């Protein structure tokens, strides 16, 4: 395993509280010697993602760094393969779900704004996104200034 | 007492060792996308059921993963060392033809395999002496003439 020159792995992004890294869950098949069947074995890897390009649930390609960034961050996000809820079929290049390919014109009529597609870390500047998708969490629930409290 | 499960022959060592597709060293990840329903995906489903364990057994260092119900058409997507991708469309193909296609595209050819086998034999063959082998010189074998650098050879 150590002899591989460039170690790449495929995994799914999982929730993590880290500021500049994504926790990626990698499943590999491991043979159970007694039952003689392959079962998935999960392992977690912290991969460097400073601009928070990945969302929880994305399938990503992760590459081992030459030198560890911190004690935990050993890999970096190489490429987003399938974005969650927004899968692009690699053969045709069209967005799809398991049943059919999506009609882009119809979707434009139905939905005002489609989720942004980010394929890699090539954004020059990206707004730092919070871990919570909900917009309500960005504003404080109650003003922290005592003057504003009506008691 | 018969073995349990659907086609329990898959779960024998002999079946796993029958796999004959050895993927090239550059292939690191193999992903198979297929649907659980649909006649066009039947070959892909059979490939995952019958042939994926054999493939994984012979290529222990390759990460193999399956994705179900993501796209309407099935395909195999392999990721190579240098960031290259190989896409194989397996729509409406039988599992044997899929396996042959993978073997042709990404499998090691018979020449490479036989060369590797010879290289392995060379190492284990006790008749070979040298720096890369188990023994450097015949003087290291007990019962043979000792090394002239340690014990000078007789003058006759």
mmCIF file of C-alpha atoms in Angstrom:
data_model
loop_
_atom_site.group_PDB
_atom_site.id
_atom_site.type_symbol
_atom_site.label_atom_id
_atom_site.label_comp_id
_atom_site.label_asym_id
_atom_site.label_seq_id
_atom_site.Cartn_x
_atom_site.Cartn_y
_atom_site.Cartn_z
ATOM 1 C CA UNK A 1 0.000 0.000 0.000
ATOM 2 C CA UNK A 2 2.866 2.343 0.801
ATOM 3 C CA UNK A 3 4.478 1.668 -2.540
ATOM 4 C CA UNK A 4 1.789 3.528 -4.512
ATOM 5 C CA UNK A 5 3.103 6.765 -5.923
ATOM 6 C CA UNK A 6 -0.123 8.756 -5.990
ATOM 7 C CA UNK A 7 -2.821 7.461 -3.750
ATOM 8 C CA UNK A 8 -6.304 8.417 -4.824
ATOM 9 C CA UNK A 9 -9.494 7.308 -3.149
ATOM 10 C CA UNK A 10 -13.201 7.719 -3.724
ATOM 11 C CA UNK A 11 -15.550 8.604 -0.936
ATOM 12 C CA UNK A 12 -18.641 10.437 0.220
ATOM 13 C CA UNK A 13 -18.493 13.678 2.163
ATOM 14 C CA UNK A 14 -19.858 13.368 5.652
ATOM 15 C CA UNK A 15 -20.751 16.004 8.273
ATOM 16 C CA UNK A 16 -17.811 17.512 10.117
ATOM 17 C CA UNK A 17 -17.193 20.587 12.221
ATOM 18 C CA UNK A 18 -13.826 21.413 10.683
ATOM 19 C CA UNK A 19 -13.372 24.873 9.260
ATOM 20 C CA UNK A 20 -11.197 24.122 6.248
ATOM 21 C CA UNK A 21 -11.473 20.395 5.727
ATOM 22 C CA UNK A 22 -14.120 17.929 4.663
ATOM 23 C CA UNK A 23 -14.565 14.560 6.313
ATOM 24 C CA UNK A 24 -14.750 11.926 3.595
ATOM 25 C CA UNK A 25 -16.045 8.429 4.218
ATOM 26 C CA UNK A 26 -14.316 5.818 2.084
ATOM 27 C CA UNK A 27 -15.815 2.371 1.657
ATOM 28 C CA UNK A 28 -13.632 -0.476 0.580
ATOM 29 C CA UNK A 29 -14.608 -4.108 0.159
ATOM 30 C CA UNK A 30 -13.026 -6.459 2.657
ATOM 31 C CA UNK A 31 -13.240 -10.235 2.381
ATOM 32 C CA UNK A 32 -14.681 -11.972 5.419
ATOM 33 C CA UNK A 33 -12.591 -15.136 5.510
ATOM 34 C CA UNK A 34 -15.216 -17.296 7.178
ATOM 35 C CA UNK A 35 -18.322 -16.332 5.198
ATOM 36 C CA UNK A 36 -16.164 -15.810 2.057
ATOM 37 C CA UNK A 37 -17.990 -12.703 0.999
ATOM 38 C CA UNK A 38 -16.964 -9.122 0.439
ATOM 39 C CA UNK A 39 -18.436 -6.560 2.817
ATOM 40 C CA UNK A 40 -18.028 -2.788 2.744
ATOM 41 C CA UNK A 41 -15.658 -1.387 5.329
ATOM 42 C CA UNK A 42 -15.886 2.311 6.111
ATOM 43 C CA UNK A 43 -12.939 4.516 6.936
ATOM 44 C CA UNK A 44 -12.818 8.282 7.427
ATOM 45 C CA UNK A 45 -10.325 10.676 5.931
ATOM 46 C CA UNK A 46 -9.969 14.398 6.486
ATOM 47 C CA UNK A 47 -9.297 16.206 3.249
ATOM 48 C CA UNK A 48 -8.272 19.807 2.751
ATOM 49 C CA UNK A 49 -11.065 21.935 1.345
ATOM 50 C CA UNK A 50 -10.500 25.563 2.368
ATOM 51 C CA UNK A 51 -13.157 27.106 0.155
ATOM 52 C CA UNK A 52 -15.888 24.655 1.232
ATOM 53 C CA UNK A 53 -16.580 23.576 -2.317
ATOM 54 C CA UNK A 54 -18.041 20.233 -1.256
ATOM 55 C CA UNK A 55 -21.428 19.680 0.368
ATOM 56 C CA UNK A 56 -22.407 16.867 2.691
ATOM 57 C CA UNK A 57 -23.337 13.901 0.511
ATOM 58 C CA UNK A 58 -21.135 14.651 -2.499
ATOM 59 C CA UNK A 59 -19.112 11.836 -3.986
ATOM 60 C CA UNK A 60 -15.529 13.061 -4.257
ATOM 61 C CA UNK A 61 -12.137 11.938 -5.399
ATOM 62 C CA UNK A 62 -9.541 12.448 -2.723
ATOM 63 C CA UNK A 63 -5.778 12.490 -3.178
ATOM 64 C CA UNK A 64 -3.075 11.931 -0.598
ATOM 65 C CA UNK A 65 -0.988 15.009 0.151
ATOM 66 C CA UNK A 66 2.797 14.876 -0.144
ATOM 67 C CA UNK A 67 3.088 16.179 3.396
ATOM 68 C CA UNK A 68 0.358 16.247 6.043
ATOM 69 C CA UNK A 69 -1.153 19.661 6.597
ATOM 70 C CA UNK A 70 -2.024 18.948 10.217
ATOM 71 C CA UNK A 71 -2.053 15.805 12.302
ATOM 72 C CA UNK A 72 -5.465 14.882 10.882
ATOM 73 C CA UNK A 73 -5.647 16.472 7.427
ATOM 74 C CA UNK A 74 -3.743 14.013 5.241
ATOM 75 C CA UNK A 75 -5.565 14.307 1.925
ATOM 76 C CA UNK A 76 -7.040 16.961 -0.343
ATOM 77 C CA UNK A 77 -10.169 17.092 -2.471
ATOM 78 C CA UNK A 78 -9.151 16.370 -6.028
ATOM 79 C CA UNK A 79 -12.509 16.435 -7.825
ATOM 80 C CA UNK A 80 -16.223 16.265 -7.142
ATOM 81 C CA UNK A 81 -17.574 13.314 -9.102
ATOM 82 C CA UNK A 82 -21.284 13.384 -8.303
ATOM 83 C CA UNK A 83 -22.812 16.362 -6.583
ATOM 84 C CA UNK A 84 -25.617 15.418 -4.195
ATOM 85 C CA UNK A 85 -29.055 15.813 -5.762
ATOM 86 C CA UNK A 86 -27.431 17.147 -8.912
ATOM 87 C CA UNK A 87 -25.889 14.170 -10.670
ATOM 88 C CA UNK A 88 -24.404 14.657 -14.110
ATOM 89 C CA UNK A 89 -24.229 11.522 -16.257
ATOM 90 C CA UNK A 90 -20.621 11.253 -17.483
ATOM 91 C CA UNK A 91 -21.613 9.554 -20.748
ATOM 92 C CA UNK A 92 -24.042 12.169 -22.026
ATOM 93 C CA UNK A 93 -23.049 15.093 -19.801
ATOM 94 C CA UNK A 94 -26.674 15.793 -18.944
ATOM 95 C CA UNK A 95 -28.151 16.119 -15.497
ATOM 96 C CA UNK A 96 -30.278 13.172 -14.540
ATOM 97 C CA UNK A 97 -31.895 11.046 -11.893
ATOM 98 C CA UNK A 98 -32.246 7.271 -11.876
ATOM 99 C CA UNK A 99 -35.292 7.315 -14.182
ATOM 100 C CA UNK A 100 -34.532 9.893 -16.883
ATOM 101 C CA UNK A 101 -32.435 12.756 -18.095
ATOM 102 C CA UNK A 102 -33.605 16.211 -17.031
ATOM 103 C CA UNK A 103 -35.074 18.671 -19.496
ATOM 104 C CA UNK A 104 -33.146 21.873 -18.792
ATOM 105 C CA UNK A 105 -35.702 24.214 -20.407
ATOM 106 C CA UNK A 106 -38.570 22.802 -18.411
ATOM 107 C CA UNK A 107 -36.606 23.049 -15.218
ATOM 108 C CA UNK A 108 -35.827 26.717 -15.872
ATOM 109 C CA UNK A 109 -39.546 27.405 -16.049
ATOM 110 C CA UNK A 110 -40.248 25.517 -12.848
ATOM 111 C CA UNK A 111 -37.297 26.550 -10.695
ATOM 112 C CA UNK A 112 -35.909 30.074 -10.451
ATOM 113 C CA UNK A 113 -32.485 29.155 -9.220
ATOM 114 C CA UNK A 114 -30.716 25.852 -9.633
ATOM 115 C CA UNK A 115 -28.008 24.697 -7.217
ATOM 116 C CA UNK A 116 -24.549 25.826 -8.213
ATOM 117 C CA UNK A 117 -22.401 23.221 -9.854
ATOM 118 C CA UNK A 118 -18.909 23.027 -8.520
ATOM 119 C CA UNK A 119 -16.682 20.445 -10.062
ATOM 120 C CA UNK A 120 -13.375 21.243 -8.425
ATOM 121 C CA UNK A 121 -11.308 23.689 -6.478
ATOM 122 C CA UNK A 122 -10.723 26.076 -9.361
ATOM 123 C CA UNK A 123 -12.750 28.937 -7.925
ATOM 124 C CA UNK A 124 -10.542 31.968 -7.445
ATOM 125 C CA UNK A 125 -12.690 33.351 -4.679
ATOM 126 C CA UNK A 126 -15.587 31.696 -2.945
ATOM 127 C CA UNK A 127 -17.649 32.968 -0.076
ATOM 128 C CA UNK A 128 -17.018 31.024 3.064
ATOM 129 C CA UNK A 129 -20.113 28.942 3.644
ATOM 130 C CA UNK A 130 -21.287 27.941 7.058
ATOM 131 C CA UNK A 131 -21.859 24.324 7.888
ATOM 132 C CA UNK A 132 -25.581 24.993 8.230
ATOM 133 C CA UNK A 133 -27.447 25.453 4.951
ATOM 134 C CA UNK A 134 -30.368 27.152 6.690
ATOM 135 C CA UNK A 135 -30.247 30.936 6.214
ATOM 136 C CA UNK A 136 -31.900 31.590 9.541
ATOM 137 C CA UNK A 137 -28.807 30.501 11.410
ATOM 138 C CA UNK A 138 -26.703 33.281 9.866
ATOM 139 C CA UNK A 139 -28.588 35.991 11.766
ATOM 140 C CA UNK A 140 -28.558 35.958 15.557
ATOM 141 C CA UNK A 141 -31.843 34.901 17.125
ATOM 142 C CA UNK A 142 -31.777 37.797 19.548
ATOM 143 C CA UNK A 143 -29.900 41.068 19.438
ATOM 144 C CA UNK A 144 -26.867 41.042 21.694
ATOM 145 C CA UNK A 145 -27.159 44.756 22.534
ATOM 146 C CA UNK A 146 -28.871 45.357 25.831
ATOM 147 C CA UNK A 147 -30.458 48.556 24.517
ATOM 148 C CA UNK A 148 -32.584 46.564 22.104
ATOM 149 C CA UNK A 149 -34.069 44.332 24.727
ATOM 150 C CA UNK A 150 -37.547 45.509 25.652
ATOM 151 C CA UNK A 151 -37.898 44.399 29.201
ATOM 152 C CA UNK B 1 -25.899 -29.736 4.435
ATOM 153 C CA UNK B 2 -26.138 -27.401 1.395
ATOM 154 C CA UNK B 3 -24.628 -23.912 1.374
ATOM 155 C CA UNK B 4 -26.950 -21.030 2.108
ATOM 156 C CA UNK B 5 -27.906 -18.140 -0.138
ATOM 157 C CA UNK B 6 -28.373 -17.364 -3.782
ATOM 158 C CA UNK B 7 -25.684 -19.012 -5.884
ATOM 159 C CA UNK B 8 -23.456 -19.913 -2.910
ATOM 160 C CA UNK B 9 -20.708 -21.056 -5.255
ATOM 161 C CA UNK B 10 -19.627 -17.406 -5.321
ATOM 162 C CA UNK B 11 -18.564 -17.778 -1.747
ATOM 163 C CA UNK B 12 -15.944 -20.456 -2.333
ATOM 164 C CA UNK B 13 -12.207 -19.858 -2.534
ATOM 165 C CA UNK B 14 -12.037 -21.850 -5.743
ATOM 166 C CA UNK B 15 -14.533 -19.521 -7.420
ATOM 167 C CA UNK B 16 -12.637 -16.440 -6.287
ATOM 168 C CA UNK B 17 -9.353 -17.819 -7.524
ATOM 169 C CA UNK B 18 -10.874 -18.485 -10.925
ATOM 170 C CA UNK B 19 -10.860 -14.772 -11.667
ATOM 171 C CA UNK B 20 -8.563 -14.061 -14.596
ATOM 172 C CA UNK B 21 -8.728 -10.288 -14.944
ATOM 173 C CA UNK B 22 -5.670 -8.631 -13.450
ATOM 174 C CA UNK B 23 -6.031 -4.874 -13.718
ATOM 175 C CA UNK B 24 -3.078 -2.723 -14.701
ATOM 176 C CA UNK B 25 -1.065 -1.017 -11.982
ATOM 177 C CA UNK B 26 -2.286 2.431 -13.016
ATOM 178 C CA UNK B 27 -5.923 1.569 -12.208
ATOM 179 C CA UNK B 28 -6.704 2.633 -8.652
ATOM 180 C CA UNK B 29 -10.501 2.893 -8.409
ATOM 181 C CA UNK B 30 -13.255 1.020 -10.217
ATOM 182 C CA UNK B 31 -16.831 2.255 -9.818
ATOM 183 C CA UNK B 32 -19.897 0.605 -11.278
ATOM 184 C CA UNK B 33 -23.141 2.555 -11.670
ATOM 185 C CA UNK B 34 -26.310 0.558 -12.218
ATOM 186 C CA UNK B 35 -29.986 0.496 -11.294
ATOM 187 C CA UNK B 36 -31.778 -2.121 -9.254
ATOM 188 C CA UNK B 37 -34.628 -2.237 -11.788
ATOM 189 C CA UNK B 38 -34.588 -2.233 -15.547
ATOM 190 C CA UNK B 39 -33.886 -4.761 -18.258
ATOM 191 C CA UNK B 40 -30.938 -2.781 -19.684
ATOM 192 C CA UNK B 41 -29.182 -2.918 -16.319
ATOM 193 C CA UNK B 42 -29.463 -6.677 -15.947
ATOM 194 C CA UNK B 43 -25.972 -7.332 -17.311
ATOM 195 C CA UNK B 44 -24.503 -4.789 -14.906
ATOM 196 C CA UNK B 45 -26.346 -6.341 -11.979
ATOM 197 C CA UNK B 46 -25.082 -9.798 -12.948
ATOM 198 C CA UNK B 47 -21.557 -8.435 -13.293
ATOM 199 C CA UNK B 48 -21.666 -7.062 -9.736
ATOM 200 C CA UNK B 49 -23.215 -10.275 -8.418
ATOM 201 C CA UNK B 50 -20.999 -12.833 -10.167
ATOM 202 C CA UNK B 51 -17.801 -11.156 -11.298
ATOM 203 C CA UNK B 52 -17.029 -8.295 -8.918
ATOM 204 C CA UNK B 53 -15.843 -10.587 -6.072
ATOM 205 C CA UNK B 54 -13.484 -12.346 -8.474
ATOM 206 C CA UNK B 55 -12.189 -9.023 -9.751
ATOM 207 C CA UNK B 56 -11.621 -7.686 -6.246
ATOM 208 C CA UNK B 57 -9.921 -10.891 -5.128
ATOM 209 C CA UNK B 58 -7.329 -10.666 -7.858
ATOM 210 C CA UNK B 59 -6.832 -6.913 -7.439
ATOM 211 C CA UNK B 60 -6.652 -6.355 -3.710
ATOM 212 C CA UNK B 61 -5.187 -2.858 -3.934
ATOM 213 C CA UNK B 62 -7.918 -1.419 -6.163
ATOM 214 C CA UNK B 63 -10.878 0.293 -4.510
ATOM 215 C CA UNK B 64 -14.108 -1.064 -5.996
ATOM 216 C CA UNK B 65 -17.364 0.680 -5.346
ATOM 217 C CA UNK B 66 -20.899 0.398 -6.685
ATOM 218 C CA UNK B 67 -23.448 3.177 -7.036
ATOM 219 C CA UNK B 68 -27.088 2.253 -7.337
ATOM 220 C CA UNK B 69 -29.896 4.296 -8.917
ATOM 221 C CA UNK B 70 -27.981 7.433 -9.797
ATOM 222 C CA UNK B 71 -28.240 7.580 -13.579
ATOM 223 C CA UNK B 72 -30.601 6.048 -16.124
ATOM 224 C CA UNK B 73 -27.851 4.186 -17.979
ATOM 225 C CA UNK B 74 -25.286 1.823 -16.459
ATOM 226 C CA UNK B 75 -21.541 2.349 -16.830
ATOM 227 C CA UNK B 76 -18.198 1.480 -15.311
ATOM 228 C CA UNK B 77 -15.952 4.392 -14.438
ATOM 229 C CA UNK B 78 -12.316 3.740 -13.558
ATOM 230 C CA UNK B 79 -9.909 6.263 -12.121
ATOM 231 C CA UNK B 80 -6.262 5.934 -13.004
ATOM 232 C CA UNK B 81 -3.140 7.129 -11.257
ATOM 233 C CA UNK B 82 -2.509 10.334 -13.206
ATOM 234 C CA UNK B 83 -6.049 11.624 -12.884
ATOM 235 C CA UNK B 84 -7.255 9.964 -16.083
ATOM 236 C CA UNK B 85 -10.679 8.376 -16.276
ATOM 237 C CA UNK B 86 -11.910 5.424 -18.252
ATOM 238 C CA UNK B 87 -15.624 5.232 -18.997
ATOM 239 C CA UNK B 88 -17.187 1.978 -20.174
ATOM 240 C CA UNK B 89 -20.809 1.965 -21.292
ATOM 241 C CA UNK B 90 -22.387 -1.349 -20.255
ATOM 242 C CA UNK B 91 -25.948 -0.692 -21.345
ATOM 243 C CA UNK B 92 -27.741 -3.915 -22.414
ATOM 244 C CA UNK B 93 -24.607 -6.047 -22.267
ATOM 245 C CA UNK B 94 -24.270 -9.444 -20.636
ATOM 246 C CA UNK B 95 -21.944 -9.815 -17.687
ATOM 247 C CA UNK B 96 -19.509 -12.014 -19.621
ATOM 248 C CA UNK B 97 -19.161 -9.439 -22.392
ATOM 249 C CA UNK B 98 -18.664 -6.687 -19.795
ATOM 250 C CA UNK B 99 -15.903 -8.725 -18.172
ATOM 251 C CA UNK B 100 -14.200 -9.300 -21.512
ATOM 252 C CA UNK B 101 -14.409 -5.620 -22.351
ATOM 253 C CA UNK B 102 -12.821 -4.697 -19.012
ATOM 254 C CA UNK B 103 -10.119 -7.312 -19.545
ATOM 255 C CA UNK B 104 -9.316 -5.950 -22.998
ATOM 256 C CA UNK B 105 -9.260 -2.302 -21.891
ATOM 257 C CA UNK B 106 -7.717 -2.390 -18.452
ATOM 258 C CA UNK B 107 -6.435 -5.907 -17.928
ATOM 259 C CA UNK B 108 -2.829 -6.973 -18.072
ATOM 260 C CA UNK B 109 -2.097 -8.874 -21.254
ATOM 261 C CA UNK B 110 -0.820 -12.450 -21.217
ATOM 262 C CA UNK B 111 2.726 -11.310 -22.111
ATOM 263 C CA UNK B 112 2.938 -8.957 -19.128
ATOM 264 C CA UNK B 113 1.508 -11.599 -16.810
ATOM 265 C CA UNK B 114 3.964 -14.272 -17.930
ATOM 266 C CA UNK B 115 6.878 -11.814 -17.619
ATOM 267 C CA UNK B 116 5.761 -11.017 -14.056
ATOM 268 C CA UNK B 117 5.454 -14.695 -13.256
ATOM 269 C CA UNK B 118 8.997 -15.304 -14.528
ATOM 270 C CA UNK B 119 10.333 -12.415 -12.451
ATOM 271 C CA UNK B 120 8.706 -13.890 -9.360
ATOM 272 C CA UNK B 121 10.118 -17.335 -10.086
ATOM 273 C CA UNK B 122 13.575 -15.894 -10.570
ATOM 274 C CA UNK B 123 13.545 -14.501 -7.071
ATOM 275 C CA UNK B 124 12.463 -17.707 -5.414
ATOM 276 C CA UNK B 125 14.703 -19.958 -7.505
ATOM 277 C CA UNK B 126 17.543 -21.083 -5.191
ATOM 278 C CA UNK B 127 19.852 -21.650 -8.146
ATOM 279 C CA UNK B 128 20.239 -17.870 -8.672
ATOM 280 C CA UNK B 129 23.021 -16.035 -6.907
ATOM 281 C CA UNK B 130 23.533 -12.300 -6.866
ATOM 282 C CA UNK B 131 22.822 -9.054 -5.106
ATOM 283 C CA UNK B 132 19.042 -9.107 -5.695
ATOM 284 C CA UNK B 133 18.628 -12.769 -4.737
ATOM 285 C CA UNK B 134 18.645 -14.604 -1.423
ATOM 286 C CA UNK B 135 22.358 -15.434 -1.512
ATOM 287 C CA UNK B 136 25.105 -13.344 -3.016
ATOM 288 C CA UNK B 137 27.724 -16.000 -3.528
ATOM 289 C CA UNK B 138 28.024 -19.756 -3.280
ATOM 290 C CA UNK B 139 30.559 -19.275 -0.505
ATOM 291 C CA UNK B 140 27.628 -18.405 1.781
ATOM 292 C CA UNK B 141 26.220 -21.950 1.493
ATOM 293 C CA UNK B 142 27.435 -24.219 4.321
ATOM 294 C CA UNK B 143 29.468 -27.113 2.934
ATOM 295 C CA UNK B 144 30.876 -25.156 -0.002
ATOM 296 C CA UNK B 145 34.331 -23.618 -0.398
ATOM 297 C CA UNK B 146 34.537 -20.632 2.012
ATOM 298 C CA UNK B 147 34.986 -17.083 0.755
ATOM 299 C CA UNK B 148 38.560 -16.478 -0.451
ATOM 300 C CA UNK B 149 38.504 -13.037 1.178
ATOM 301 C CA UNK B 150 38.124 -14.724 4.577
ATOM 302 C CA UNK B 151 39.940 -18.021 4.124
ATOM 303 C CA UNK B 152 42.707 -18.081 1.467
ATOM 304 C CA UNK B 153 42.379 -20.787 -1.181
ATOM 305 C CA UNK B 154 44.839 -23.715 -0.954
ATOM 306 C CA UNK B 155 48.018 -23.262 -2.968
ATOM 307 C CA UNK B 156 47.518 -26.309 -5.154
#
